[in-house]
GROMACS .gro file of C-alpha atoms in nm:
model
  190
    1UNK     CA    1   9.686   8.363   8.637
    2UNK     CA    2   9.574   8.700   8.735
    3UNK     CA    3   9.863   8.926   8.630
    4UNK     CA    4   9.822   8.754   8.252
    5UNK     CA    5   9.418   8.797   8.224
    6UNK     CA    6   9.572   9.173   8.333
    7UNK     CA    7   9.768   9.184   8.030
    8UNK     CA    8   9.521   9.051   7.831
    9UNK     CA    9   9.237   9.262   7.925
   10UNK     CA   10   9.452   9.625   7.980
   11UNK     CA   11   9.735   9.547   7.793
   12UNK     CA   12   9.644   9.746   7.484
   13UNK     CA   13   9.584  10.049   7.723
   14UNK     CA   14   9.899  10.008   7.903
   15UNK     CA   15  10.157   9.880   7.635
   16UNK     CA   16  10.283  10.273   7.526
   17UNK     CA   17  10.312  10.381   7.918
   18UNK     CA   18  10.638  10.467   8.066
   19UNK     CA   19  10.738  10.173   8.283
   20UNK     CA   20  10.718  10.319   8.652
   21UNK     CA   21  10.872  10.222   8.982
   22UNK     CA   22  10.571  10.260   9.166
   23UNK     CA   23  10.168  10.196   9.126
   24UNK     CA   24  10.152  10.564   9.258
   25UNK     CA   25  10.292  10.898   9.205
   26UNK     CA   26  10.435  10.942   9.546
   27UNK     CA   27  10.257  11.168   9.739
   28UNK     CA   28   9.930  11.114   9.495
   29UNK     CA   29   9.604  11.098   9.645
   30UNK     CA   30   9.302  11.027   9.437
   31UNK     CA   31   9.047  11.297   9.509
   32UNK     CA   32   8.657  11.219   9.468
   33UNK     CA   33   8.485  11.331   9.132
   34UNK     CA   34   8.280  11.681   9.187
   35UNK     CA   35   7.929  11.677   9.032
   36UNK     CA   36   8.060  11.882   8.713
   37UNK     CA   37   8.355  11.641   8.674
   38UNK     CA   38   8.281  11.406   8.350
   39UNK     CA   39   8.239  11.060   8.490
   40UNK     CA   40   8.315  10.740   8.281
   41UNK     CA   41   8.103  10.564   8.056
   42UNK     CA   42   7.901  10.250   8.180
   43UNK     CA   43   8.157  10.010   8.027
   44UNK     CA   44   8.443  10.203   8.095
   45UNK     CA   45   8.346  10.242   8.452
   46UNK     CA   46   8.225   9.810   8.453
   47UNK     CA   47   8.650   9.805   8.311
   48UNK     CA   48   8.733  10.028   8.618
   49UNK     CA   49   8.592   9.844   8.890
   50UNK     CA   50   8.731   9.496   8.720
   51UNK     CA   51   9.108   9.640   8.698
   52UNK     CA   52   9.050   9.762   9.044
   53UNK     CA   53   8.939   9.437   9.167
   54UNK     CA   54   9.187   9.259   9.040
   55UNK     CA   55   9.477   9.433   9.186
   56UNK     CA   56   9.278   9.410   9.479
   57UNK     CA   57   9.304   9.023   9.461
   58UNK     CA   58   9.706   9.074   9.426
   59UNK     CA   59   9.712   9.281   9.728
   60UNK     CA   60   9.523   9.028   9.934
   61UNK     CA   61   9.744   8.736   9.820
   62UNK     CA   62  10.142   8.821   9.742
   63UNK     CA   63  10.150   9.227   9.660
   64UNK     CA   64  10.152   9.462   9.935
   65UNK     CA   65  10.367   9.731   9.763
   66UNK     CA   66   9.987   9.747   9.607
   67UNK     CA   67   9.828   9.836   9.941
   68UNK     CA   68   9.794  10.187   9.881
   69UNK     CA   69   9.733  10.212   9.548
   70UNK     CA   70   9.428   9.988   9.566
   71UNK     CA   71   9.309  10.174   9.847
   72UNK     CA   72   9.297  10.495   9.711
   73UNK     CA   73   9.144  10.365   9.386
   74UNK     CA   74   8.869  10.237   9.573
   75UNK     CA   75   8.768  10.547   9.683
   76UNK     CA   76   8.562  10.601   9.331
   77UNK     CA   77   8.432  10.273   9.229
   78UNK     CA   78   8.141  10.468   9.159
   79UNK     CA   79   8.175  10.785   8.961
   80UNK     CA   80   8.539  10.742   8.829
   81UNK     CA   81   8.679  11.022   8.565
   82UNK     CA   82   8.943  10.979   8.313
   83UNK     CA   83   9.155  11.064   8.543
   84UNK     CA   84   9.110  10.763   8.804
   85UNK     CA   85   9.146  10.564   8.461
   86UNK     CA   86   9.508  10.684   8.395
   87UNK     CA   87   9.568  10.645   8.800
   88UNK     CA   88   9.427  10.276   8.777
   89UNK     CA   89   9.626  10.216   8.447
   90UNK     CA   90   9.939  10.316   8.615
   91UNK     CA   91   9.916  10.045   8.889
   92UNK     CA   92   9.828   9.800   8.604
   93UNK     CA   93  10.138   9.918   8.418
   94UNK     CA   94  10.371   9.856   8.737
   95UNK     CA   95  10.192   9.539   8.810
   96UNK     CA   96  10.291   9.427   8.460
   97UNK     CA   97  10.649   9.498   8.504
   98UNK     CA   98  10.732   9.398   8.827
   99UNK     CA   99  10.506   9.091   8.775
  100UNK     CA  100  10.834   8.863   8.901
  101UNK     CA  101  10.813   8.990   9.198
  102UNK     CA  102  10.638   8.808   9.467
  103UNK     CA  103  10.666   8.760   9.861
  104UNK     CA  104  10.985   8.535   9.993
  105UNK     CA  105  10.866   8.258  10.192
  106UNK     CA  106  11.184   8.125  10.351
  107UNK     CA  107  11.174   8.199  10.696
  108UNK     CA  108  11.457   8.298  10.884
  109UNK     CA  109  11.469   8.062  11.192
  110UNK     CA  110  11.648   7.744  11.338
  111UNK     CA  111  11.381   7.483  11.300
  112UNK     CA  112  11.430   7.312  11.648
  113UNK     CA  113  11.393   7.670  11.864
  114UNK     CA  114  11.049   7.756  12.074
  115UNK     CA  115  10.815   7.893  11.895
  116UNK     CA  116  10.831   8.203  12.155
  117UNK     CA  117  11.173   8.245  12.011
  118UNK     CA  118  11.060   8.348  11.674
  119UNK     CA  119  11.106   8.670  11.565
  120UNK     CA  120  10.827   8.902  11.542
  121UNK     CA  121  10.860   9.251  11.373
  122UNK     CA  122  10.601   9.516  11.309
  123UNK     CA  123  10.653   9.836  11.087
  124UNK     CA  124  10.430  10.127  11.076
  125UNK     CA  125  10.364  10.472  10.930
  126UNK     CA  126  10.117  10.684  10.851
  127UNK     CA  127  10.076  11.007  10.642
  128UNK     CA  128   9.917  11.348  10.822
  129UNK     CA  129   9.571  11.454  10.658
  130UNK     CA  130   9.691  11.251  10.348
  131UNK     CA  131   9.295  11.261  10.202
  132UNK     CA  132   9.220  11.523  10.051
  133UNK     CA  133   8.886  11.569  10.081
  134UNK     CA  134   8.794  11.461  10.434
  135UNK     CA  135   9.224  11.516  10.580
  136UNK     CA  136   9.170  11.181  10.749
  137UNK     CA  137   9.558  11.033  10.797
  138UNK     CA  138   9.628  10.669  10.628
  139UNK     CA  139   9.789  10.442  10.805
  140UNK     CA  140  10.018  10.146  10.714
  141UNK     CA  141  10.176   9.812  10.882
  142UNK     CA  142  10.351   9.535  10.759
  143UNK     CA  143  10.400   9.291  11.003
  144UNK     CA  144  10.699   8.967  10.957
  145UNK     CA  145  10.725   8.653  11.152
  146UNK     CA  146  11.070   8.507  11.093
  147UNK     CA  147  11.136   8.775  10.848
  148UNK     CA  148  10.792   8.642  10.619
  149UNK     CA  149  10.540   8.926  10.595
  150UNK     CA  150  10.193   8.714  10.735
  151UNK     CA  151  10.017   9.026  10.730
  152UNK     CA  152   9.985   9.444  10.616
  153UNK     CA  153   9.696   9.663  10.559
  154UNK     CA  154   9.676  10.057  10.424
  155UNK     CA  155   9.386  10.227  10.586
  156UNK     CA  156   9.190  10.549  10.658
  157UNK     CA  157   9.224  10.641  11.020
  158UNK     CA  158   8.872  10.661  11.147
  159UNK     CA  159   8.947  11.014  11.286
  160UNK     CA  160   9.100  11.348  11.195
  161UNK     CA  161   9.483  11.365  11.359
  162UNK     CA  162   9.553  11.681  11.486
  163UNK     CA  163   9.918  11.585  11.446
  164UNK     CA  164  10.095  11.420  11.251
  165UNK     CA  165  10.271  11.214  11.589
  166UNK     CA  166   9.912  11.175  11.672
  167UNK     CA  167   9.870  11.022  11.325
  168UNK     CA  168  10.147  10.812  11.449
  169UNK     CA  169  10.064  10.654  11.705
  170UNK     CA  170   9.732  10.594  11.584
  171UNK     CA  171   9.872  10.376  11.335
  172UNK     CA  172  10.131  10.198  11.572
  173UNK     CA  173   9.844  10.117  11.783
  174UNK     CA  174   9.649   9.935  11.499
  175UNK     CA  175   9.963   9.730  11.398
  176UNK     CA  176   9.992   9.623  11.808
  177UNK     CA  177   9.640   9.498  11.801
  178UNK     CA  178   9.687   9.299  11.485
  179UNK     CA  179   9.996   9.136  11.616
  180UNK     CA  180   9.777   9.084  11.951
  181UNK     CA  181   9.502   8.902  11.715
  182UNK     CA  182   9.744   8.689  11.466
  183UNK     CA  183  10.005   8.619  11.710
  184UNK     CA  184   9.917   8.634  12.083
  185UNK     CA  185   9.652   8.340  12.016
  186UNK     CA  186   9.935   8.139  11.818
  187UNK     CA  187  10.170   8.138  12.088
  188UNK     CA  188   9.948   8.008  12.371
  189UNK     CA  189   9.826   7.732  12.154
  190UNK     CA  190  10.105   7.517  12.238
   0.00000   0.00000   0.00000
């Protein structure tokens, strides 16, 4: 199990943290190391990019409250401070205490209706210039068949917004063409 090799591996580091109610301070953005910023130590940074990793494996298979978090601490897999350490500790910390929770799988549909009658629903936002070193927006989706989430994603827009409804729509637009790729081609295959 991944959340106990967690513990086993960070729990020392973690155990005297406040328990938090997110992996992030809200708002938080992890900004890249200068040249004159101390960076870790080889083993410290080897312990980085494993705790990173291994959130990133919860975010790909049941925790997309981690989404964000993971995606920001990505940003310095290479050249992390003390700082990112604390940041990355803090997700590990939340992870630990919330490590109950998990995705519901019970769908919310009559078993004998269409599949075209299934209920789709797609949810997106998206910060304005949320990096702070290149004020790129991030966008979000989360996207629910039958009240299930199937599939979400926290990303960099490729471009600078010059609003933040620009930012928007940019992101509404990326959670349309994901529902047009995982559930257009689902439908016509009956």
């Amino acid at each position: 199990d991944i959340i106990a090799r967690m513990e086993k591996d960070f729990g020392s580091s973690v155990q005297n943290m406040a328990a938090c109610e997110s992996p992030m301070k809200p708002g938080y953005g992890v900004k890249r190391p200068t040249e004159s910023d101390k960076k870790l130590s080889y083993v410290d940074q080897k312990k980085y990019r494993s705790g990173v990793g291994s959130l990133n494996y919860l975010v790909k298979h049941s925790r997309p409250d981690l989404c964000n978090a993971v995606r920001e601490l990505s940003k310095v897999l290479m050249g992390a401070t003390e700082q990112h350490m604390q940041d990355m500790h803090r997700a590990i910390k939340y992870v630990i205490v919330t490590k109950l929770w998990g995705i519901p799988l019970e769908p919310s549909y009559v078993p004998d209706e269409p599949l075209l009658d299934w209920l789709i629903e797609a949810w997106s936002d998206s910060d304005w210039a949320g990096d702070k070193d290149n004020r790129r927006s991030v966008s979000g989706f989360v996207m629910f068949l039958c009240g299930v989430p199937i599939a979400w994603r926290s990303k960099q827009q490729k471009s600078v917004a010059l609003s933040s409804s620009e930012a928007e729509f940019v992101a509404a637009s990326e959670a349309v063409k994901e529902v047009s790729r995982r559930i257009i081609p689902v439908l016509h295959s009956d």
